[in-house]
Coordinates of C-alpha atoms in Angstrom, one line a residue:
M1 CA -27.9 -48.2 9.3
G2 CA -30.0 -45.1 9.9
N3 CA -33.7 -44.9 9.0
T4 CA -32.9 -42.7 5.9
D5 CA -30.3 -44.8 4.1
F6 CA -30.7 -46.3 0.7
G7 CA -31.6 -49.7 2.1
R8 CA -35.1 -48.6 2.9
F9 CA -36.0 -48.3 -0.8
D10 CA -35.8 -52.0 -1.8
L11 CA -32.9 -51.4 -4.2
R12 CA -31.0 -54.2 -5.8
R13 CA -28.1 -55.5 -3.9
E14 CA -25.8 -54.6 -6.8
L15 CA -26.8 -51.0 -6.6
L16 CA -26.5 -50.9 -2.8
V17 CA -22.9 -52.2 -3.1
A18 CA -22.1 -49.6 -5.8
L19 CA -23.5 -46.9 -3.6
E20 CA -21.4 -48.1 -0.6
N21 CA -18.3 -48.2 -2.8
R22 CA -18.8 -44.5 -3.7
G23 CA -19.4 -43.6 0.0
F24 CA -23.1 -42.8 -0.5
D25 CA -25.0 -44.0 2.6
T26 CA -27.7 -41.4 2.9
P27 CA -29.9 -40.2 0.1
T28 CA -30.3 -36.5 -0.6
P29 CA -33.8 -35.0 -0.2
V30 CA -34.6 -35.2 -3.9
Q31 CA -33.4 -38.8 -4.1
E32 CA -35.5 -39.8 -1.0
R33 CA -38.6 -38.2 -2.5
V34 CA -38.2 -39.8 -5.9
L35 CA -37.2 -43.2 -4.6
G36 CA -40.2 -43.2 -2.2
S37 CA -42.7 -42.3 -4.9
D38 CA -44.4 -44.3 -7.7
V39 CA -42.4 -42.4 -10.3
I40 CA -41.4 -45.6 -12.1
S41 CA -45.0 -46.0 -13.3
R42 CA -45.7 -42.5 -14.6
D43 CA -44.6 -39.1 -16.0
A44 CA -43.0 -36.8 -13.5
V45 CA -42.0 -33.1 -13.0
V46 CA -39.4 -32.7 -10.4
Q47 CA -38.3 -29.3 -9.2
A48 CA -35.0 -29.3 -7.3
A49 CA -32.1 -27.0 -7.0
T50 CA -28.9 -27.6 -8.9
G51 CA -26.3 -29.8 -7.0
S52 CA -29.1 -31.6 -5.2
G53 CA -28.3 -35.1 -6.5
K54 CA -30.8 -35.3 -9.4
T55 CA -28.7 -37.7 -11.5
L56 CA -29.0 -40.6 -9.0
A57 CA -32.7 -39.6 -8.3
F58 CA -33.6 -40.7 -11.8
A59 CA -30.8 -43.3 -12.5
L60 CA -31.4 -45.5 -9.4
P61 CA -35.1 -46.2 -10.0
L62 CA -34.5 -46.9 -13.7
L63 CA -31.6 -49.3 -13.0
N64 CA -33.4 -50.9 -10.2
A65 CA -36.3 -51.9 -12.5
W66 CA -34.0 -53.0 -15.4
Q67 CA -34.9 -56.4 -16.7
G68 CA -32.3 -57.4 -19.3
E69 CA -33.9 -55.3 -22.0
G70 CA -31.5 -56.1 -24.9
R71 CA -28.9 -53.9 -26.5
S72 CA -31.0 -51.1 -28.1
P73 CA -31.6 -47.8 -26.2
R74 CA -34.4 -48.0 -23.6
V75 CA -33.6 -44.7 -21.7
L76 CA -32.8 -41.4 -23.3
V77 CA -31.3 -38.6 -21.1
L78 CA -31.1 -35.1 -22.6
A79 CA -28.9 -32.5 -20.9
P80 CA -28.2 -28.8 -21.9
T81 CA -24.4 -28.9 -21.8
R82 CA -21.6 -31.2 -22.7
E83 CA -20.3 -31.0 -19.2
L84 CA -23.6 -32.1 -17.6
A85 CA -24.1 -34.8 -20.2
L86 CA -20.6 -36.3 -19.6
Q87 CA -21.1 -36.1 -15.8
T88 CA -24.4 -37.9 -16.1
S89 CA -22.9 -40.5 -18.4
R90 CA -20.1 -41.2 -15.9
E91 CA -22.7 -41.8 -13.2
T92 CA -25.0 -44.1 -15.3
T93 CA -21.9 -46.0 -16.5
H94 CA -20.7 -46.6 -12.9
F95 CA -24.1 -47.7 -11.5
G96 CA -25.2 -49.4 -14.7
A97 CA -22.2 -51.8 -14.9
P98 CA -23.3 -54.0 -11.9
V99 CA -26.7 -54.6 -13.5
G100 CA -25.3 -55.1 -17.1
V101 CA -26.4 -51.7 -18.6
E102 CA -24.1 -49.9 -21.0
T103 CA -24.2 -46.1 -21.6
A104 CA -23.5 -44.2 -24.8
S105 CA -22.5 -40.5 -24.6
L106 CA -23.6 -38.4 -27.6
V107 CA -22.3 -34.8 -27.1
G108 CA -21.4 -32.1 -29.6
G109 CA -17.8 -30.9 -30.0
M110 CA -16.4 -34.5 -30.0
E111 CA -15.7 -37.0 -32.8
M112 CA -18.5 -39.0 -34.2
S113 CA -16.6 -42.3 -34.6
P114 CA -16.4 -43.3 -30.9
Q115 CA -20.1 -42.5 -30.5
L116 CA -21.0 -44.6 -33.5
R117 CA -19.0 -47.5 -32.1
Q118 CA -20.8 -47.1 -28.7
L119 CA -24.2 -47.3 -30.4
R120 CA -23.2 -50.3 -32.6
R121 CA -21.9 -52.1 -29.6
G122 CA -25.2 -51.7 -27.8
A123 CA -26.3 -49.2 -25.1
G124 CA -29.3 -49.4 -23.0
I125 CA -28.9 -45.8 -21.8
V126 CA -28.2 -42.9 -24.2
V127 CA -27.1 -39.6 -22.6
G128 CA -26.6 -36.6 -24.9
T129 CA -27.1 -33.0 -25.8
P130 CA -30.1 -32.2 -27.9
G131 CA -28.1 -31.1 -31.0
R132 CA -25.9 -34.1 -31.2
V133 CA -28.7 -36.6 -30.5
L134 CA -30.7 -35.0 -33.3
D135 CA -27.7 -35.4 -35.6
H136 CA -27.6 -39.1 -34.9
L137 CA -31.3 -39.4 -35.4
R138 CA -31.1 -37.7 -38.8
R139 CA -28.2 -39.9 -40.0
G140 CA -29.9 -43.1 -38.8
S141 CA -27.3 -44.1 -36.3
L142 CA -29.7 -43.8 -33.4
R143 CA -33.2 -45.3 -33.2
L144 CA -35.5 -44.5 -30.4
D145 CA -38.4 -46.9 -31.2
G146 CA -37.4 -49.0 -28.1
V147 CA -37.2 -46.1 -25.6
H148 CA -39.6 -46.4 -22.7
T149 CA -38.2 -43.4 -20.6
V150 CA -37.0 -39.9 -21.6
V151 CA -35.4 -37.8 -18.9
L152 CA -35.1 -34.0 -19.6
D153 CA -32.4 -32.9 -17.1
E154 CA -32.3 -29.1 -16.4
G155 CA -35.2 -28.5 -18.8
D156 CA -35.2 -24.8 -18.0
H157 CA -31.6 -24.4 -19.1
M158 CA -32.2 -26.3 -22.3
L159 CA -34.9 -23.9 -23.2
D160 CA -32.7 -20.9 -22.2
L161 CA -30.1 -22.2 -24.7
G162 CA -32.6 -22.3 -27.5
F163 CA -33.0 -26.1 -27.8
R164 CA -36.8 -26.0 -28.0
D165 CA -37.0 -27.1 -31.6
E166 CA -34.5 -29.9 -31.1
L167 CA -36.3 -31.1 -28.0
E168 CA -39.7 -31.2 -29.7
A169 CA -38.2 -33.1 -32.7
I170 CA -36.6 -35.7 -30.5
L171 CA -39.7 -36.2 -28.3
E172 CA -41.8 -36.6 -31.4
S173 CA -39.4 -39.3 -32.6
C174 CA -39.9 -41.3 -29.3
P175 CA -42.8 -43.8 -28.9
E176 CA -46.0 -42.3 -27.6
E177 CA -46.1 -45.0 -24.9
R178 CA -43.3 -43.8 -22.8
R179 CA -42.4 -42.2 -19.5
T180 CA -41.1 -38.6 -19.5
W181 CA -39.4 -37.2 -16.5
L182 CA -38.7 -33.5 -16.4
F183 CA -36.1 -32.2 -13.9
S184 CA -35.8 -28.4 -13.5
A185 CA -34.5 -26.0 -10.9
T186 CA -37.1 -23.3 -12.0
M187 CA -40.5 -23.5 -13.6
P188 CA -40.8 -20.5 -16.1
P189 CA -43.7 -20.5 -18.5
E190 CA -41.7 -22.1 -21.3
V191 CA -41.0 -25.2 -19.1
L192 CA -44.6 -25.4 -18.0
D193 CA -45.7 -25.3 -21.6
L194 CA -43.3 -28.1 -22.5
A195 CA -44.7 -30.2 -19.7
R196 CA -48.3 -29.6 -20.7
R197 CA -47.5 -30.6 -24.3
F198 CA -45.4 -33.8 -23.7
L199 CA -46.3 -35.1 -20.3
D200 CA -49.5 -36.9 -19.3
D201 CA -50.8 -36.2 -15.8
P202 CA -47.3 -36.1 -14.3
L203 CA -46.4 -36.7 -10.7
R204 CA -45.2 -33.4 -9.3
I205 CA -42.4 -33.3 -6.8
S206 CA -41.1 -30.0 -5.5
L207 CA -38.2 -29.6 -3.1
V208 CA -37.8 -25.8 -3.4
E209 CA -40.0 -23.1 -2.0
D210 CA -37.1 -20.8 -2.9
V211 CA -34.5 -22.3 -5.2
A212 CA -32.0 -19.6 -4.1
R213 CA -31.8 -21.0 -0.6
H214 CA -29.2 -23.6 0.1
E215 CA -28.3 -24.4 3.7
D216 CA -24.8 -25.7 2.8
I217 CA -23.8 -22.4 1.1
S218 CA -22.8 -19.2 2.8
H219 CA -23.3 -16.0 0.7
R220 CA -21.0 -13.1 1.1
G221 CA -21.0 -9.8 -0.7
C222 CA -17.6 -8.1 -1.1
L223 CA -17.4 -4.4 -1.9
V224 CA -14.5 -3.5 -4.3
P225 CA -13.7 -0.1 -5.7
T226 CA -15.2 0.6 -9.1
G227 CA -12.9 -0.7 -11.9
R228 CA -10.8 -2.7 -9.5
A229 CA -12.6 -6.0 -9.5
R230 CA -9.6 -8.1 -10.8
E231 CA -7.3 -6.6 -8.1
G232 CA -10.0 -7.3 -5.6
L233 CA -10.2 -10.9 -6.8
V234 CA -6.5 -11.3 -6.3
N235 CA -6.8 -10.1 -2.7
V236 CA -9.7 -12.4 -2.0
L237 CA -7.9 -15.4 -3.3
L238 CA -4.8 -14.5 -1.3
A239 CA -6.9 -14.1 1.8
E240 CA -9.2 -17.1 1.4
Q241 CA -6.6 -19.6 0.0
P242 CA -9.3 -21.8 -1.5
P243 CA -8.2 -25.3 -2.5
R244 CA -10.4 -25.0 -5.6
A245 CA -12.3 -21.9 -6.7
L246 CA -14.7 -21.3 -9.6
V247 CA -14.7 -17.7 -10.8
F248 CA -17.6 -16.4 -12.9
C249 CA -17.4 -13.5 -15.4
R250 CA -20.1 -12.2 -17.7
T251 CA -18.4 -12.4 -21.1
R252 CA -15.8 -14.6 -22.9
E253 CA -13.5 -11.6 -23.2
E254 CA -13.7 -10.9 -19.4
T255 CA -13.1 -14.5 -18.7
S256 CA -9.9 -14.8 -20.7
A257 CA -8.6 -11.4 -19.5
T258 CA -9.3 -12.3 -15.8
A259 CA -7.6 -15.7 -16.1
A260 CA -4.5 -14.0 -17.7
F261 CA -4.5 -11.4 -14.9
L262 CA -4.6 -14.1 -12.2
R263 CA -1.7 -16.0 -13.9
D264 CA 0.3 -12.8 -14.0
A265 CA -0.4 -12.4 -10.3
G266 CA 1.1 -15.9 -9.6
F267 CA -2.1 -18.1 -9.5
G268 CA -2.6 -21.3 -11.4
A269 CA -5.7 -20.2 -13.4
S270 CA -7.4 -21.4 -16.5
A271 CA -10.4 -20.2 -18.5
L272 CA -13.6 -22.0 -19.7
H273 CA -15.9 -20.4 -22.2
G274 CA -17.9 -21.2 -25.3
D275 CA -15.3 -20.3 -27.9
M276 CA -13.0 -23.1 -26.7
T277 CA -12.7 -26.5 -28.4
Q278 CA -13.9 -29.5 -26.5
R279 CA -10.3 -30.6 -26.0
E280 CA -9.5 -27.2 -24.5
R281 CA -12.5 -27.3 -22.3
N282 CA -11.6 -30.8 -21.1
D283 CA -8.1 -29.8 -20.4
A284 CA -9.3 -26.8 -18.3
L285 CA -11.6 -29.0 -16.3
E286 CA -8.9 -31.6 -15.7
S287 CA -6.5 -28.9 -14.6
L288 CA -9.1 -27.9 -12.0
R289 CA -9.8 -31.5 -10.8
S290 CA -6.1 -32.4 -10.6
G291 CA -5.2 -29.2 -8.8
R292 CA -2.7 -28.0 -11.5
S293 CA -4.9 -24.9 -11.9
P294 CA -6.9 -24.5 -8.7
V295 CA -8.8 -21.5 -10.1
L296 CA -11.1 -21.9 -13.1
V297 CA -12.5 -18.7 -14.6
A298 CA -15.7 -19.4 -16.5
T299 CA -18.7 -17.9 -18.2
D300 CA -22.2 -19.2 -17.4
V301 CA -21.5 -22.1 -19.7
A302 CA -19.9 -23.8 -16.7
A303 CA -22.7 -22.9 -14.3
R304 CA -24.7 -25.9 -15.3
G305 CA -23.6 -29.4 -15.1
L306 CA -20.1 -28.7 -13.8
D307 CA -19.4 -31.2 -11.1
V308 CA -15.9 -31.0 -9.6
A309 CA -15.4 -32.3 -6.1
G310 CA -13.9 -29.9 -3.6
I311 CA -14.9 -26.5 -5.0
S312 CA -14.9 -24.6 -1.8
H313 CA -15.5 -21.1 -3.3
V314 CA -17.6 -19.7 -6.1
I315 CA -16.7 -16.1 -6.8
Q316 CA -18.9 -14.0 -9.0
V317 CA -17.1 -11.0 -10.4
G318 CA -19.7 -8.3 -11.0
L319 CA -23.5 -8.6 -11.1
P320 CA -25.0 -11.9 -12.3
G321 CA -27.5 -11.5 -15.1
D322 CA -30.5 -12.5 -13.0
L323 CA -31.5 -14.4 -9.9
E324 CA -31.4 -17.7 -11.8
A325 CA -27.8 -17.1 -12.8
F326 CA -27.0 -16.3 -9.2
V327 CA -28.5 -19.6 -8.1
H328 CA -26.9 -21.8 -10.6
R329 CA -23.5 -20.2 -10.2
S330 CA -23.6 -20.6 -6.5
G331 CA -24.8 -24.2 -6.8
R332 CA -21.4 -25.3 -8.1
T333 CA -20.2 -25.3 -4.4
G334 CA -21.8 -26.7 -1.3
R335 CA -22.4 -30.0 -3.0
A336 CA -22.8 -33.6 -1.6
G337 CA -23.3 -32.2 1.9
H338 CA -20.1 -30.2 2.0
A339 CA -20.1 -26.6 3.0
G340 CA -19.4 -24.0 0.4
C341 CA -18.9 -20.2 0.0
N342 CA -20.4 -18.1 -2.6
M343 CA -18.8 -14.6 -2.9
V344 CA -20.0 -11.8 -5.2
L345 CA -17.5 -9.0 -5.9
V346 CA -19.3 -5.8 -6.7
S347 CA -18.8 -2.0 -6.5
P348 CA -20.9 0.0 -4.1
R349 CA -23.3 0.9 -6.9
E350 CA -23.6 -2.7 -8.0
A351 CA -24.2 -3.7 -4.4
R352 CA -27.4 -1.8 -4.4
Q353 CA -28.5 -3.5 -7.6
L354 CA -27.6 -6.9 -6.2
K355 CA -29.7 -6.2 -3.1
A356 CA -32.6 -5.3 -5.3
L357 CA -32.1 -8.5 -7.3
L358 CA -32.2 -10.7 -4.2
H359 CA -35.0 -8.8 -2.5
T360 CA -37.7 -11.4 -3.4
S361 CA -35.5 -14.4 -2.4
S362 CA -34.6 -15.6 1.1
V363 CA -30.9 -15.4 0.4
E364 CA -29.0 -13.9 3.3
V365 CA -25.9 -12.1 2.3
S366 CA -23.2 -10.9 4.8
W367 CA -21.4 -7.9 3.5
E368 CA -17.7 -7.0 3.9
H369 CA -15.1 -4.8 2.4
V370 CA -12.5 -6.3 0.1
P371 CA -9.4 -7.3 2.0
D372 CA -6.6 -4.8 1.5
G373 CA -3.3 -5.9 0.1
R374 CA -1.4 -4.7 3.2
D375 CA -3.6 -6.7 5.5
V376 CA -3.4 -9.7 3.3
A377 CA 0.4 -9.5 3.2
R378 CA 0.6 -9.0 7.0
A379 CA -1.6 -12.0 7.6
R380 CA 0.4 -14.2 5.2
R381 CA 3.7 -13.1 6.8
V382 CA 2.4 -13.9 10.3
A383 CA 1.1 -17.3 9.2
R384 CA 4.3 -18.2 7.4
V385 CA 6.5 -17.3 10.3
E386 CA 4.4 -18.9 12.9
E387 CA 4.3 -22.1 10.8
A388 CA 8.1 -22.0 10.6
L389 CA 8.5 -21.4 14.3
G390 CA 6.2 -24.3 15.1
G391 CA 8.3 -26.8 13.1
E392 CA 11.0 -29.2 14.3
L393 CA 13.6 -28.1 16.8
P394 CA 16.8 -26.6 15.2
D395 CA 20.1 -28.3 15.3
A396 CA 23.1 -27.3 17.5
E397 CA 24.6 -25.1 14.8
H398 CA 21.5 -23.0 14.5
R399 CA 21.1 -22.8 18.3
T400 CA 24.6 -21.5 18.6
W401 CA 24.0 -19.0 15.9
A402 CA 20.8 -17.8 17.7
E403 CA 22.6 -17.4 21.0
G404 CA 25.2 -15.2 19.3
L405 CA 22.5 -13.0 17.8
L406 CA 20.8 -12.6 21.2
D407 CA 24.0 -11.5 22.7
Q408 CA 24.0 -8.5 20.4
G409 CA 21.2 -6.7 22.2
D410 CA 17.7 -6.8 23.6
A411 CA 16.0 -10.1 22.6
V412 CA 12.8 -8.5 21.4
D413 CA 14.7 -6.0 19.2
V414 CA 16.8 -8.9 17.7
V415 CA 13.7 -11.0 16.9
A416 CA 11.8 -8.0 15.5
R417 CA 14.7 -7.2 13.1
L418 CA 15.0 -10.8 12.1
L419 CA 11.2 -10.9 11.3
R420 CA 11.4 -7.7 9.3
S421 CA 14.3 -9.1 7.2
L422 CA 12.5 -12.3 6.6
T423 CA 9.1 -10.8 5.6
E424 CA 9.7 -7.4 4.1
R425 CA 9.6 -8.9 0.5
E426 CA 6.6 -11.1 1.1
P427 CA 4.3 -10.6 -1.9
G428 CA 0.8 -9.3 -1.1
G429 CA -2.3 -8.2 -2.9
F430 CA -3.3 -4.7 -4.1
A431 CA -3.9 -1.6 -2.0
L432 CA -7.6 -1.1 -2.2
K433 CA -8.8 0.0 1.2
D434 CA -8.2 3.8 0.7
D435 CA -9.9 3.7 -2.7
L436 CA -12.9 1.9 -1.4
T437 CA -13.2 4.2 1.6
R438 CA -13.1 7.3 -0.6
E439 CA -15.7 5.9 -3.0
L440 CA -18.1 4.9 -0.1
A441 CA -17.7 8.4 1.4
R442 CA -18.6 10.0 -2.0
S443 CA -21.5 7.7 -2.5
S444 CA -23.0 8.9 0.8
R445 CA -23.1 12.5 -0.5
P446 CA -25.5 13.7 -3.2
M447 CA -23.9 14.0 -6.6
R448 CA -24.1 17.5 -8.1
E449 CA -24.3 18.3 -11.8
G450 CA -20.9 18.5 -13.3
D451 CA -19.3 16.5 -10.4
R452 CA -16.9 14.1 -12.1
R453 CA -15.6 12.3 -9.0
G454 CA -14.3 8.9 -9.8
P455 CA -13.3 6.1 -7.5
L456 CA -10.0 7.8 -6.8
G457 CA -11.1 11.5 -7.1
P458 CA -10.5 13.7 -10.2
R459 CA -7.3 12.9 -12.0
R460 CA -5.0 14.5 -14.5
D461 CA -3.3 12.2 -17.1
D462 CA 0.0 14.0 -16.9
G463 CA 1.2 12.0 -13.9
R464 CA 0.5 14.7 -11.3
S465 CA -1.2 13.9 -8.0
R466 CA -4.7 15.2 -7.4
G467 CA -7.3 14.1 -4.9
G468 CA -4.8 11.9 -3.0
A469 CA -4.0 9.6 -6.0
Y470 CA -1.1 9.5 -8.4
T471 CA -1.7 8.5 -11.9
L472 CA 1.2 7.8 -14.3
R473 CA 0.8 8.0 -18.1
L474 CA 2.9 5.4 -19.9
A475 CA 3.7 5.8 -23.6
R476 CA 2.8 2.2 -24.6
G477 CA -0.6 0.6 -25.1
R478 CA -2.4 -2.1 -27.0
D479 CA -1.2 -0.9 -30.4
Q480 CA 2.4 -1.5 -29.3
G481 CA 1.6 -5.1 -28.2
W482 CA 1.6 -4.4 -24.4
E483 CA -0.8 -6.0 -22.0
V484 CA -1.6 -5.5 -18.4
G485 CA 0.5 -8.3 -17.0
R486 CA 3.6 -7.2 -18.9
I487 CA 3.2 -3.6 -17.7
L488 CA 2.7 -4.7 -14.1
R489 CA 5.8 -6.9 -14.2
S490 CA 7.9 -4.1 -15.8
L491 CA 6.7 -1.5 -13.3
C492 CA 7.4 -3.7 -10.3
S493 CA 10.9 -4.5 -11.6
C494 CA 11.8 -0.9 -12.5
L495 CA 10.4 0.6 -9.3
D496 CA 11.6 -2.3 -7.1
V497 CA 8.1 -2.6 -5.5
D498 CA 5.7 -5.5 -5.2
R499 CA 2.3 -5.7 -6.8
S500 CA 0.4 -4.1 -3.9
E501 CA 2.1 -0.8 -4.7
V502 CA 0.6 -0.7 -8.2
G503 CA -3.1 0.1 -8.5
S504 CA -5.5 0.1 -11.4
I505 CA -3.9 -0.3 -14.9
R506 CA -6.1 1.1 -17.7
L507 CA -4.8 0.0 -21.1
R508 CA -5.6 2.2 -24.0
E509 CA -4.7 2.0 -27.7
D510 CA -1.6 4.2 -27.6
H511 CA -1.0 4.7 -23.9
T512 CA -1.7 3.3 -20.4
L513 CA -2.8 5.0 -17.2
V514 CA -1.5 3.4 -14.0
D515 CA -2.3 4.4 -10.4
L516 CA 0.7 4.3 -8.1
S517 CA 1.0 4.3 -4.3
S518 CA 3.0 7.0 -2.6
R519 CA 5.9 4.5 -2.1
A520 CA 6.0 3.7 -5.8
Q521 CA 5.7 7.4 -6.7
E522 CA 8.8 8.2 -4.5
R523 CA 10.8 5.6 -6.5
L524 CA 9.7 6.9 -9.9
S525 CA 12.4 9.5 -10.3
S526 CA 15.3 7.0 -9.9
A527 CA 13.5 4.4 -12.0
R528 CA 12.7 6.8 -14.9
P529 CA 15.8 5.9 -17.0
K530 CA 14.8 2.2 -16.9
L531 CA 11.3 3.0 -17.8
E532 CA 12.4 5.2 -20.7
K533 CA 14.8 2.5 -21.9
L534 CA 11.8 0.1 -22.1
G535 CA 9.9 2.8 -24.0
L536 CA 7.3 3.1 -21.3
L537 CA 8.1 6.8 -20.7
D538 CA 8.9 9.5 -23.3
P539 CA 11.4 12.2 -22.3
S540 CA 8.7 14.8 -23.0
V541 CA 6.3 13.3 -20.4
P542 CA 5.9 15.9 -17.5
G543 CA 8.2 15.0 -14.7
A544 CA 11.1 13.8 -16.9
S545 CA 14.5 15.3 -16.0
A546 CA 15.4 18.7 -17.3
R547 CA 18.5 17.2 -19.0
R548 CA 16.4 14.7 -20.9
R549 CA 13.8 17.3 -21.9
R550 CA 16.6 19.4 -23.4
A551 CA 18.1 16.5 -25.1
A552 CA 14.8 15.7 -26.7
A553 CA 14.5 19.3 -27.9

């Protein structure tokens, strides 16, 4: 055993065995600092970044000192979100069982009956969210007169969510003679004020000079054309192929729409936001854990307390609200010593704002352009073919077939034709490179008054090409029940192209504007009857055949 393992801290054998069974042999920095201090005898304020192992930092010393203290609650742990409370409850249940300590979970959005049974059965540790804990206090199902330790986990976020009144009411219901441990990633004035009011000469442990710095996380900024963030996200996911990815959006509406867009693009994706029921939230998290939906699109409700093993990528779509949001989002990856990647997808203009946001931190961001759909498709084709060629040797029948093909001409030409036939329909991402190049070129020139250059140059809505882009106006929009995924599928089918040939889709109430590649534009004339049959084009739209215009007249 090394000189930094848990055995140095005089832990009970039962806890050491439980740690070994979980594969924990070396404490994280926050665990080492807390276990090596006299925290068990006093109040404490611990500042540590999210994902640093705070749960075991407070659970291990409490369980190590446990002395068969009866069936009433002795420890109360308050957490800002249901996800964090349930995660903490799982940890205290696992490590508490060897020393005979039961845990009760009191969280909102779940039925009261199981929680009441847990409390009646007896629980030494109570873990809950402030609102639900206060509900139990008011109905008399929870008594705190035996509590000797209160843990406020992620105190900054509890105050951010407006739980100050609940926290004060709960703390005032606890015995005056108690320990209070406050864990927080940041120390804004509200947190410091709470500490001054309820903690007595606390031990102060700080492991973060800059909470935004995390050695296990690489930060990458990815430039995408304005208005094309979702298409850029598809390209990034295709290029990176993450086993599990957590995607952050700013609003509930964006979260749901982005998850739907990814599903339409062929990804297993689910959404997580505050309007969902607890059952729906649990299902979304379980889909991510099990791999059924390897992409979870979430609002910041998931930035705290979400602990899913194997999240290799956090992808932030658009600007985070502030530096703290950036930190807590990125902290969902790079956990438990594993490397993680935090990517931020922003337009060139947003990139300047992000750089200003991170100016006071030590975060080092490497910048790159969003991968283009053509490059993504090419790389996927090469990887798929090379994987197939490296497989087991073919049987005699296929070898004979190959010899016959090679007899038909030059070997290189034969193989090249074969590769083309195998891969020409390989799905790829969206064509974004040209749009981004044009936008970056424009952003380097001063804007003149009246200049209405957009990400693709000035456009006309009649379907004619200007500035190198072709925009098609469709005769269906939201009012007719159409949505982006349905339009994308219909266009790809009618034009006989893949998704990379269809650019931005801008849905309006009574119409839709769609950017098409030159290849898709070339196929528009022959596909027009199909599009008109679907109601996507009216005969009166410019570009319709003369015969159909006359018929309409």
